[in-house]
C-alpha atoms as a PDB file:
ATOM      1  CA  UNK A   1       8.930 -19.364  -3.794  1.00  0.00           C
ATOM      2  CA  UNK A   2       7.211 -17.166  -0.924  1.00  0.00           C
ATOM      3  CA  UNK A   3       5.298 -14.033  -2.487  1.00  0.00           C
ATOM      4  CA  UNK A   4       5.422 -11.552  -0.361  1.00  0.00           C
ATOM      5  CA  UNK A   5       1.863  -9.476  -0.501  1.00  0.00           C
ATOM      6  CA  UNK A   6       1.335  -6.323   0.869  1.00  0.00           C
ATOM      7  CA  UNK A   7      -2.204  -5.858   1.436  1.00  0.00           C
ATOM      8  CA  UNK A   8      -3.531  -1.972   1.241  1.00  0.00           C
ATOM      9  CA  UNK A   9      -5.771  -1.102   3.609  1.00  0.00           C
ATOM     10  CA  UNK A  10      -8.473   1.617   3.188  1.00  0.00           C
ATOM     11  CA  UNK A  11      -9.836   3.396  -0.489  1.00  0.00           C
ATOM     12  CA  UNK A  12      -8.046   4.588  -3.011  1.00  0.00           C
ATOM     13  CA  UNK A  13      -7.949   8.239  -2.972  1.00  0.00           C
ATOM     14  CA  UNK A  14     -10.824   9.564  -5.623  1.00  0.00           C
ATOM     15  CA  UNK A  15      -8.594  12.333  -6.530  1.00  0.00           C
ATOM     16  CA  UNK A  16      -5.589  10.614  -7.953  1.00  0.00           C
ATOM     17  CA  UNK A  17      -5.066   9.068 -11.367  1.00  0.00           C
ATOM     18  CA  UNK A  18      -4.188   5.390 -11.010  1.00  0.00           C
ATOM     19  CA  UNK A  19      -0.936   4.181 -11.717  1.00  0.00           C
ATOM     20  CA  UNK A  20      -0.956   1.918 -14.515  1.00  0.00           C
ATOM     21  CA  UNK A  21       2.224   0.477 -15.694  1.00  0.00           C
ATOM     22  CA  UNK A  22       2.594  -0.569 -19.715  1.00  0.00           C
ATOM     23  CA  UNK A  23       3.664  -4.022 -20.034  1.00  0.00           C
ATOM     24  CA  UNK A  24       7.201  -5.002 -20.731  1.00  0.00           C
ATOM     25  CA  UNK A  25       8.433  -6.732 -24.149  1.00  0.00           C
ATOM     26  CA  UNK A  26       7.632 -10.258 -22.759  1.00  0.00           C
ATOM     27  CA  UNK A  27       4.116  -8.529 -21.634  1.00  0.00           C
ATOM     28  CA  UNK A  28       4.867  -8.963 -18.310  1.00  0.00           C
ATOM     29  CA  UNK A  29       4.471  -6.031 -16.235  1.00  0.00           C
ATOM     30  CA  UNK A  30       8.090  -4.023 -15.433  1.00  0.00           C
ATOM     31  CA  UNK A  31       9.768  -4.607 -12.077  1.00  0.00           C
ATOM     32  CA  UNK A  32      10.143  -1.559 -10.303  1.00  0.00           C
ATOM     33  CA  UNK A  33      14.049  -0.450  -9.799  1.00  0.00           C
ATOM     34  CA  UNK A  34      15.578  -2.004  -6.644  1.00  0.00           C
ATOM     35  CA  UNK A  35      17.652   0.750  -5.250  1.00  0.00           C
ATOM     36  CA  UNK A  36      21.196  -0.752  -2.848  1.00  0.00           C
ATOM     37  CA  UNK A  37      19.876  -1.130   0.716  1.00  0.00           C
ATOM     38  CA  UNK A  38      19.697   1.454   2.998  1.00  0.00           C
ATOM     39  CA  UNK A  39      19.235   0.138   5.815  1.00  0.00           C
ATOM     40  CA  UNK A  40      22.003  -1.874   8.266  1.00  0.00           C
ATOM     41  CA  UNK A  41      21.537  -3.560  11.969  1.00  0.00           C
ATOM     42  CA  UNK A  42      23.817  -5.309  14.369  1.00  0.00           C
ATOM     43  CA  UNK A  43      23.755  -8.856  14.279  1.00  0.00           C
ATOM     44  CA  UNK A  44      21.895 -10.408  17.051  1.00  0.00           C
ATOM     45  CA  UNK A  45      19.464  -6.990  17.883  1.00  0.00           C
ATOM     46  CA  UNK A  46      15.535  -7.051  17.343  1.00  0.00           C
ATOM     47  CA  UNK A  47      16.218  -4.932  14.575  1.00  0.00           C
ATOM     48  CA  UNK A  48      18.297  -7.361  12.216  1.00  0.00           C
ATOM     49  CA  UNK A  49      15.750  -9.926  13.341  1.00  0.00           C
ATOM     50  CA  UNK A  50      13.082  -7.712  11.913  1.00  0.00           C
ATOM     51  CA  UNK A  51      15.533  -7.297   8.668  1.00  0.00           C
ATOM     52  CA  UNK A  52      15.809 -10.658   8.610  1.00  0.00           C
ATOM     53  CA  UNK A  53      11.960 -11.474   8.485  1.00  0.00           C
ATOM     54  CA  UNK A  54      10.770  -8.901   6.061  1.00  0.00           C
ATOM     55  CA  UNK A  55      14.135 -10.256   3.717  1.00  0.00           C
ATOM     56  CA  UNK A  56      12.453 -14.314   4.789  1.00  0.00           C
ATOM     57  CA  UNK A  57       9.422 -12.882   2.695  1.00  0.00           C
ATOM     58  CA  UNK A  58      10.860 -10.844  -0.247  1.00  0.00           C
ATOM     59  CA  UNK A  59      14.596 -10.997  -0.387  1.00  0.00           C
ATOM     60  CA  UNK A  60      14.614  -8.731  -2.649  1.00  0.00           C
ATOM     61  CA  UNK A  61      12.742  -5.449  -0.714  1.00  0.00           C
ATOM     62  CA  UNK A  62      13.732  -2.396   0.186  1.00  0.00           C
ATOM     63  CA  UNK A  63      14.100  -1.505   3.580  1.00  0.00           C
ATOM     64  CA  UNK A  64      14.397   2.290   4.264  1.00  0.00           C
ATOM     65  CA  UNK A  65      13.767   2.164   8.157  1.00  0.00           C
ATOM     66  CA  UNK A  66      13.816   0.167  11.449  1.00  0.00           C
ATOM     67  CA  UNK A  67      13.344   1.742  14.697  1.00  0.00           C
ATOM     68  CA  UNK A  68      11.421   1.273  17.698  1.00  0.00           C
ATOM     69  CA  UNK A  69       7.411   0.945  17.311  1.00  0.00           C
ATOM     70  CA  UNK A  70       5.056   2.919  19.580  1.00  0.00           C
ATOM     71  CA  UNK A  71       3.946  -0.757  21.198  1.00  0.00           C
ATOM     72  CA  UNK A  72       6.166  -2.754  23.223  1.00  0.00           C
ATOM     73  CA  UNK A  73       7.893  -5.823  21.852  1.00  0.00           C
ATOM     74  CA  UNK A  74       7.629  -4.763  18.460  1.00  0.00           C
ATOM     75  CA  UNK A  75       9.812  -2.805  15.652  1.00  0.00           C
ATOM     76  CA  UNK A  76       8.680  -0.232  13.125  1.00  0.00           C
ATOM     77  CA  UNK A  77       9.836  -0.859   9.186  1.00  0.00           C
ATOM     78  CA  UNK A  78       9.327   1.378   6.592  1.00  0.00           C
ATOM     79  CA  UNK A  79       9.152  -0.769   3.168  1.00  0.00           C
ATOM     80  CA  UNK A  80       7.956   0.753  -0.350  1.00  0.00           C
ATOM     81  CA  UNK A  81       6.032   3.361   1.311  1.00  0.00           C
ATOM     82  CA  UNK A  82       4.134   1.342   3.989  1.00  0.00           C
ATOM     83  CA  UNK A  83       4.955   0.563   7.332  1.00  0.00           C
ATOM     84  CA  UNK A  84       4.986  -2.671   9.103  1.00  0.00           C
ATOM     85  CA  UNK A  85       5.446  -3.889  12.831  1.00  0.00           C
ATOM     86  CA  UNK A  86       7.866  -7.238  13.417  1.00  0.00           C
ATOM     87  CA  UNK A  87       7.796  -8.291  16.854  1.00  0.00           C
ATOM     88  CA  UNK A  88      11.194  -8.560  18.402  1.00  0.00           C
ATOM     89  CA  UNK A  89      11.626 -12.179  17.832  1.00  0.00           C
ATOM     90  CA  UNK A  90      11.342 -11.936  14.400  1.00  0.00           C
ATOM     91  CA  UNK A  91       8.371 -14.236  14.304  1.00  0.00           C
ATOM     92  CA  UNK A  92       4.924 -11.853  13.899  1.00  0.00           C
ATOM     93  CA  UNK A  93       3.999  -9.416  11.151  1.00  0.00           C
ATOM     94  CA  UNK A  94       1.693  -6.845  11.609  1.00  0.00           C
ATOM     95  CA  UNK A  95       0.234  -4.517   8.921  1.00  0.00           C
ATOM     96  CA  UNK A  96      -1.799  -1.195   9.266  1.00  0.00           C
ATOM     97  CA  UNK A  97      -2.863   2.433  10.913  1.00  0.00           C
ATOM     98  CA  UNK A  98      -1.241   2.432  14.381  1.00  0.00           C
ATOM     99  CA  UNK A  99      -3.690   4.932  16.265  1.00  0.00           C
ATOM    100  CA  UNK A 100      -3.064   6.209  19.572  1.00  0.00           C
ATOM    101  CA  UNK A 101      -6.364   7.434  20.919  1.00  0.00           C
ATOM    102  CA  UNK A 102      -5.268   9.235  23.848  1.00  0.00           C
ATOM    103  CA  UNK A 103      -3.357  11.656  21.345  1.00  0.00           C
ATOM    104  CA  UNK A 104      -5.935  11.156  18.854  1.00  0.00           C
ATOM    105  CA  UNK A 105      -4.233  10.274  15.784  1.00  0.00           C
ATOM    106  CA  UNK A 106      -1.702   7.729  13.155  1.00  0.00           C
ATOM    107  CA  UNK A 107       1.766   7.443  14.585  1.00  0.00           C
ATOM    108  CA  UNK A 108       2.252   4.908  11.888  1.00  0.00           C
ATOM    109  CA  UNK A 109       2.745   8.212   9.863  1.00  0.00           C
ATOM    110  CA  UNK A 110       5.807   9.398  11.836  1.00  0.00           C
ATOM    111  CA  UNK A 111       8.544   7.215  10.405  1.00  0.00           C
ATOM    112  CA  UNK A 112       7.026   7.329   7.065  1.00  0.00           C
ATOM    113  CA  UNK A 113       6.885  10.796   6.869  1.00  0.00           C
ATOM    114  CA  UNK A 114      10.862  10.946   8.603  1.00  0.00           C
ATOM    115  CA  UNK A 115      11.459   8.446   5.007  1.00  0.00           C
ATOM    116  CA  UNK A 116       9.893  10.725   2.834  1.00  0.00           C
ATOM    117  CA  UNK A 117      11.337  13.847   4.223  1.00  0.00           C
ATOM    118  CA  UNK A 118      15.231  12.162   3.511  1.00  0.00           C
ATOM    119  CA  UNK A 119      14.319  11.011   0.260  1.00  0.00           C
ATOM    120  CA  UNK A 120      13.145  13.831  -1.142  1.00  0.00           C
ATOM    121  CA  UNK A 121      15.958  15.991   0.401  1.00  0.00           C
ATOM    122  CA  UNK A 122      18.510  14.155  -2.004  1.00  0.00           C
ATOM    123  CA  UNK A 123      16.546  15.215  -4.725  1.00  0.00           C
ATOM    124  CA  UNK A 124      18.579  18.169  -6.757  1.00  0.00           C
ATOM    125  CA  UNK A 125      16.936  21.358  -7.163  1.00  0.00           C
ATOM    126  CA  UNK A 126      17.906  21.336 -10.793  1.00  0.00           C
ATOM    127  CA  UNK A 127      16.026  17.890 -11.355  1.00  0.00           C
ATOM    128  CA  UNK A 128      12.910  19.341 -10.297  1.00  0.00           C
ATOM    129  CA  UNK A 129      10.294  21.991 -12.687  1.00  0.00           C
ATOM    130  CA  UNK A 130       9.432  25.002  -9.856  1.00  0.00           C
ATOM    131  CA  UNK A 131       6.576  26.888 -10.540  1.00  0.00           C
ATOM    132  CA  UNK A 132       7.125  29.324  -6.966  1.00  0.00           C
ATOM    133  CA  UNK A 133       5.882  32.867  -5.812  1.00  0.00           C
ATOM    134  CA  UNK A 134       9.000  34.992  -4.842  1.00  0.00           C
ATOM    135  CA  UNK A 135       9.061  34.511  -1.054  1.00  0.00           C
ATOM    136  CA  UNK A 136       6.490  31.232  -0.688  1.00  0.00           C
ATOM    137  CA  UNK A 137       5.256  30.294   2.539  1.00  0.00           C
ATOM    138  CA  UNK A 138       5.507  26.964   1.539  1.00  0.00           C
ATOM    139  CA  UNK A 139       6.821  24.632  -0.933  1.00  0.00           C
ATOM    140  CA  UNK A 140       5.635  21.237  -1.910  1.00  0.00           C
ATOM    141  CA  UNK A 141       6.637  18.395  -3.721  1.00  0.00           C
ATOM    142  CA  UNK A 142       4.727  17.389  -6.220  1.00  0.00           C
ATOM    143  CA  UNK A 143       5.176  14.097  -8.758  1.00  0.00           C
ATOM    144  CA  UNK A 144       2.962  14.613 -11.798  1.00  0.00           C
ATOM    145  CA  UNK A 145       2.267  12.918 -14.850  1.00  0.00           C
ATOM    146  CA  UNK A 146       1.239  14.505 -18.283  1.00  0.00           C
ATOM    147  CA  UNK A 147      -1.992  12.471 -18.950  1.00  0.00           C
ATOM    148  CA  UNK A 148      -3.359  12.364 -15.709  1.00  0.00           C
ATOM    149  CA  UNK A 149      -6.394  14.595 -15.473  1.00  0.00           C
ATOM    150  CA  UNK A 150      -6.283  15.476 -11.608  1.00  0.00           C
ATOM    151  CA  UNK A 151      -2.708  16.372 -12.469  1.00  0.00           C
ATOM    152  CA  UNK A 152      -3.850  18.704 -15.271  1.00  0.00           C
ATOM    153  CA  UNK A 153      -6.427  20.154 -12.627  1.00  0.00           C
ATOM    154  CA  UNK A 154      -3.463  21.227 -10.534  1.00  0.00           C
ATOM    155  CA  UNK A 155      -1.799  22.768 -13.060  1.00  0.00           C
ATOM    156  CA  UNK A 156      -4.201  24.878 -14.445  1.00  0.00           C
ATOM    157  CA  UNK A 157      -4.734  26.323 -10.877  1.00  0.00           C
ATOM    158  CA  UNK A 158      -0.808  26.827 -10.444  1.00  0.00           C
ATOM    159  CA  UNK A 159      -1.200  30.104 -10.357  1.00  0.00           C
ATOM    160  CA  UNK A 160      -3.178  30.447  -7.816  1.00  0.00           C
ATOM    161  CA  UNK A 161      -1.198  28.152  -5.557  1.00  0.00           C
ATOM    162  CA  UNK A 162       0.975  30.329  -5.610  1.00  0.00           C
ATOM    163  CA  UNK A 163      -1.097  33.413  -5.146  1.00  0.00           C
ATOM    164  CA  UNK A 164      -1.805  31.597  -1.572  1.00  0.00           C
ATOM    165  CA  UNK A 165       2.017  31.430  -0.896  1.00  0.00           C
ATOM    166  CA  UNK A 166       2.475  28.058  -2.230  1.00  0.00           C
ATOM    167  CA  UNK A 167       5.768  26.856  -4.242  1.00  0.00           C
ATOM    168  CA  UNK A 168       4.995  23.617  -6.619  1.00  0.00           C
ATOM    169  CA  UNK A 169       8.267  21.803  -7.318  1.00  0.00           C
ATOM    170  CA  UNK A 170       7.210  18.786  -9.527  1.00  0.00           C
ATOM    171  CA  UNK A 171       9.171  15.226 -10.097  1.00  0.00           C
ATOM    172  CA  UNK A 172       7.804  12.952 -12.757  1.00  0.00           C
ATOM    173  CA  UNK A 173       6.032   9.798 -12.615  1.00  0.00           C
ATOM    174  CA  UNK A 174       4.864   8.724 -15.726  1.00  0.00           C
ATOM    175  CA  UNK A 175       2.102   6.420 -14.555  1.00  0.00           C
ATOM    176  CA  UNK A 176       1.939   4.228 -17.683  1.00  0.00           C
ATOM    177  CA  UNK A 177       5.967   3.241 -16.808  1.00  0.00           C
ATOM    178  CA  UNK A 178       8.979   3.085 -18.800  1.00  0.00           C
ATOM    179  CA  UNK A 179       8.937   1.894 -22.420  1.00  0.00           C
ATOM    180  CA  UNK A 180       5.586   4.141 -22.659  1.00  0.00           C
ATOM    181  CA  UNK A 181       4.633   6.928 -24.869  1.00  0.00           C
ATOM    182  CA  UNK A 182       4.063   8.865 -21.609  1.00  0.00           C
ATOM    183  CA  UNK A 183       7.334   7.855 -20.253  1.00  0.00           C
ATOM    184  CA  UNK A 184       8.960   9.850 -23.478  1.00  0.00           C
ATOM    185  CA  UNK A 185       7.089  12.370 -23.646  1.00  0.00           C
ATOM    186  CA  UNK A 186       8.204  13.090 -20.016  1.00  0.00           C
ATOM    187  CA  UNK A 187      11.872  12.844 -21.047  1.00  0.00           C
ATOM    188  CA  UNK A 188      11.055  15.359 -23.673  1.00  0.00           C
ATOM    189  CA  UNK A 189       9.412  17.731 -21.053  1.00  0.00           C
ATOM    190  CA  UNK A 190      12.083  17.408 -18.682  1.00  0.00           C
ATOM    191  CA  UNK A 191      15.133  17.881 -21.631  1.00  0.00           C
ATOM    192  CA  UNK A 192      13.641  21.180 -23.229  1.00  0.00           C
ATOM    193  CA  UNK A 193      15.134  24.214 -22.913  1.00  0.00           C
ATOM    194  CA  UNK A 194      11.993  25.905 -20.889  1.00  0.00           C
ATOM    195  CA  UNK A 195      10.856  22.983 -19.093  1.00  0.00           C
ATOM    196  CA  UNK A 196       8.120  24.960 -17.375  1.00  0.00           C
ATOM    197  CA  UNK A 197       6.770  25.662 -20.280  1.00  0.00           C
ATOM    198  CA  UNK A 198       7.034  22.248 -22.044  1.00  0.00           C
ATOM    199  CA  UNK A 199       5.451  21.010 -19.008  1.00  0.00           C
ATOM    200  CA  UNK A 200       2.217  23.202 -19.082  1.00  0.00           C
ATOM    201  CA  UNK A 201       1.780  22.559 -23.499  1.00  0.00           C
ATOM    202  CA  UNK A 202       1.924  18.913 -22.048  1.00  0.00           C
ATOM    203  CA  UNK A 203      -0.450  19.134 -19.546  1.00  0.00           C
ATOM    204  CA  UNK A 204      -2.729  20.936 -22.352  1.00  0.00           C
ATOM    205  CA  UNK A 205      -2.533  18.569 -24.501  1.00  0.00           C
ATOM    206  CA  UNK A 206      -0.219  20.184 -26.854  1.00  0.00           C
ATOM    207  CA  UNK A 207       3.194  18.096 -28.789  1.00  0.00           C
ATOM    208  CA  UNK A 208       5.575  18.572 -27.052  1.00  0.00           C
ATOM    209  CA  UNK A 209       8.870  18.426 -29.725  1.00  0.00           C
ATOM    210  CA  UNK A 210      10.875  14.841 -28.963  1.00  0.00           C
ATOM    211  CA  UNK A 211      14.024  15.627 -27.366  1.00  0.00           C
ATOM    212  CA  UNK A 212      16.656  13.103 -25.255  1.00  0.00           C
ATOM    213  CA  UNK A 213      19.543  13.910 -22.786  1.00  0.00           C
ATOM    214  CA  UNK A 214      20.644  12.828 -19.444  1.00  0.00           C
ATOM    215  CA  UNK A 215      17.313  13.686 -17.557  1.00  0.00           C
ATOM    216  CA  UNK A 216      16.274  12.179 -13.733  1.00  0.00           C
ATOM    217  CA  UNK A 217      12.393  10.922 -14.874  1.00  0.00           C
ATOM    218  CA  UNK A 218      13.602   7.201 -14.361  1.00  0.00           C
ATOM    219  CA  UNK A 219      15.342   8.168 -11.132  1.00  0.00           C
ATOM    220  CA  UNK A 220      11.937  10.191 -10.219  1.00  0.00           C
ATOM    221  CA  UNK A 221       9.663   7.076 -11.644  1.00  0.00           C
ATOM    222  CA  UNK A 222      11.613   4.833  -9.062  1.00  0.00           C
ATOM    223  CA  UNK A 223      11.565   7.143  -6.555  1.00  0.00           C
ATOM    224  CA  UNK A 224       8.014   7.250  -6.735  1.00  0.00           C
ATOM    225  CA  UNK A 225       7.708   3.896  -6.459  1.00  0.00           C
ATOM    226  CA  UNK A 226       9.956   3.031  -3.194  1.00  0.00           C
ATOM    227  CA  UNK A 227       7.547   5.753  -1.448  1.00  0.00           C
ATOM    228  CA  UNK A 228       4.985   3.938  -2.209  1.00  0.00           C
ATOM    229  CA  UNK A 229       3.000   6.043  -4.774  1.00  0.00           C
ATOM    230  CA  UNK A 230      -0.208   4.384  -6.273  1.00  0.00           C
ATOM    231  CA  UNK A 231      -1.608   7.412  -7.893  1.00  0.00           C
ATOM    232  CA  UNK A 232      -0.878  11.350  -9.289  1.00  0.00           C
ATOM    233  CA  UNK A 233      -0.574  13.650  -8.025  1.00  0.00           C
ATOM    234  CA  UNK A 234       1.300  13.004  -5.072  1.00  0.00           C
ATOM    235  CA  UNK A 235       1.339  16.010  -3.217  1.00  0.00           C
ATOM    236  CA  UNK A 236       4.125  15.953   0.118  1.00  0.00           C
ATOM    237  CA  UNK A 237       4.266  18.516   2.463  1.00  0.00           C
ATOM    238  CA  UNK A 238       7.993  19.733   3.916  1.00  0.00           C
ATOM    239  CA  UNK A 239       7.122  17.493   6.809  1.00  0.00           C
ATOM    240  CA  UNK A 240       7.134  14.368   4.491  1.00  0.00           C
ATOM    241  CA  UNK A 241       3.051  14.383   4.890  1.00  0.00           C
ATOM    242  CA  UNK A 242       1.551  12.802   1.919  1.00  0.00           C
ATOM    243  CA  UNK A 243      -1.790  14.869   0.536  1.00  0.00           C
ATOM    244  CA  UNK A 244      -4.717  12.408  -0.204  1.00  0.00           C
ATOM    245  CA  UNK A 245      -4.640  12.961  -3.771  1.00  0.00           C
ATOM    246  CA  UNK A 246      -5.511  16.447  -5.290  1.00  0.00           C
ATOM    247  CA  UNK A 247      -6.243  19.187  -3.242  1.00  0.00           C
ATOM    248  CA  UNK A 248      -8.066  22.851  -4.519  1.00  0.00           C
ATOM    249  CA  UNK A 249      -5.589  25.599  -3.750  1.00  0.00           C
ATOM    250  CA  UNK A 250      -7.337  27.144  -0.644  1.00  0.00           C
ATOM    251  CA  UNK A 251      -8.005  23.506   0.762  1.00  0.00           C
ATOM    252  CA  UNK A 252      -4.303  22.641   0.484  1.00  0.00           C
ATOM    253  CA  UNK A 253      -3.255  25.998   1.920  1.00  0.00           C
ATOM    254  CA  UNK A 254      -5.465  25.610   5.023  1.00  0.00           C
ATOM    255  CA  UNK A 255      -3.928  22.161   5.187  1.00  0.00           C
ATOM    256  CA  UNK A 256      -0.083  23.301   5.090  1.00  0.00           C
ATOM    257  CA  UNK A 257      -1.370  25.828   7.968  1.00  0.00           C
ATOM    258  CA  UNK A 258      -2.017  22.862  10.273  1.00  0.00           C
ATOM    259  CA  UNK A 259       0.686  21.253   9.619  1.00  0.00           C
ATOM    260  CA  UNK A 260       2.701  23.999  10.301  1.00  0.00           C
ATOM    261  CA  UNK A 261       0.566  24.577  13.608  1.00  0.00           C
ATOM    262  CA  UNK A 262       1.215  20.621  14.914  1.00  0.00           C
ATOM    263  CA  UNK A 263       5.255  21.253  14.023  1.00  0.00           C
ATOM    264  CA  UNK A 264       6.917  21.709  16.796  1.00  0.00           C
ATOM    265  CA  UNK A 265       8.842  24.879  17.933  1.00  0.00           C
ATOM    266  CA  UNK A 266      12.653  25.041  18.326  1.00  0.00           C
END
């Protein structure tokens, strides 16, 4: 059988905590959930041959975009978070930043971002914990874990995110994976009454009391994982821009202001 390898270019960001999953009962590590395809072409076009070549490689993958790339002869696909250009006979792979130096910057980003954005949208607002000022400027998705300490770093400055007009709305991710004490404890967080609070005595180290209903931290973990999260926090802008890691509160704010500056006006 073909194993299908994505290789990650560039570092790790220094200010996330590394996902780590916990093994499962036949030690192996879990496989991540498979969610139904999303993604359909015509028979016969460059972008079911492009399908059809990522699906060659991993038949199991999930494909949440195919569109034109930037450079000629070649299609964009957006798989678990990464993006990779098939050219239009369904024979070359390519793998990596796509920078256009004339505009100066990663249009690789573009469909990634146009995946995360969608994703995220079908999110429910009563899935996520908000911690927002009254009319934010912004609002930011967030997917935290309890033990993590860069995610504990953002959460004892919450307040002042959203002194600088900026709404945290967190999804889990339990980096230690399902089956894991962390995994429960975020069940527990997200099933108590005041989840805002249960979240913070988490993040502080305090027990949070065991509790079980029907909660979304195993849709969230999954989530996570088919945007191609390798560390918390993973901070995405409304755009669908994805932070490098923690940010400080000012940092992140000055950030969002660019972003808001590049969007264009309707």
């Amino acid at each position: 059988m073909k194993a299908f390898l994505f290789v990650l270019f560039g570092a790790f960001s220094l200010s996330a905590c590394a996902q780590s999953p916990a093994p499962g009962p036949d030690g192996a590590a879990p496989a991540p959930a498979v969610p139904d395809a999303a993604v359909e072409a015509e028979p016969g076009t460059p972008e079911a041959r492009a399908v059809a070549a990522i699906r060659k490689l991993n038949p199991r993958v999930e494909i949440d975009r195919v569109a034109a790339a930037p450079i000629e002869g070649f299609r964009e696909v957006v798989v678990a978070g990464q993006v990779l250009y098939v050219s239009d006979d369904g024979r070359y792979l390519l793998q990596g930043a796509l920078f256009d130096v004339e505009q100066g910057r990663d249009v690789s980003q573009d469909g990634l971002a146009e995946v995360r954005r969608e994703l995220l949208a079908a999110v429910p607002a009563s899935d996520r914990i908000v911690f927002a000022p009254e009319d934010p400027d912004y609002t930011v998705t967030v997917f935290t874990d309890t033990e993590c300490g860069y995610c504990r770093k953002l959460h004892q400055e919450i307040d002042e995110y959203n002194r600088l007009g900026i709404a945290i709305e967190y999804l889990a991710f339990p980096r230690m994976g399902p089956a894991s004490p962390d995994f429960d404890e975020m069940v527990s967080v997200w099933c108590a009454s005041d989840r805002r609070q249960a979240l913070t005595d988490a993040k502080n180290g305090k027990r949070v009391p065991k509790r079980d209903c029907t909660n979304p931290v195993a849709m969230h973990y999954a989530l996570g994982q088919r945007l191609g999260l390798t560390g918390t926090p993973m901070i995405v802008s409304e755009q669908g821009v994805q932070m490098p890691g923690y940010m400080p509160p000012a940092a992140l704010r000055e950030t969002l202001d660019q972003l808001a500056g590049e969007a264009p006006q309707g």
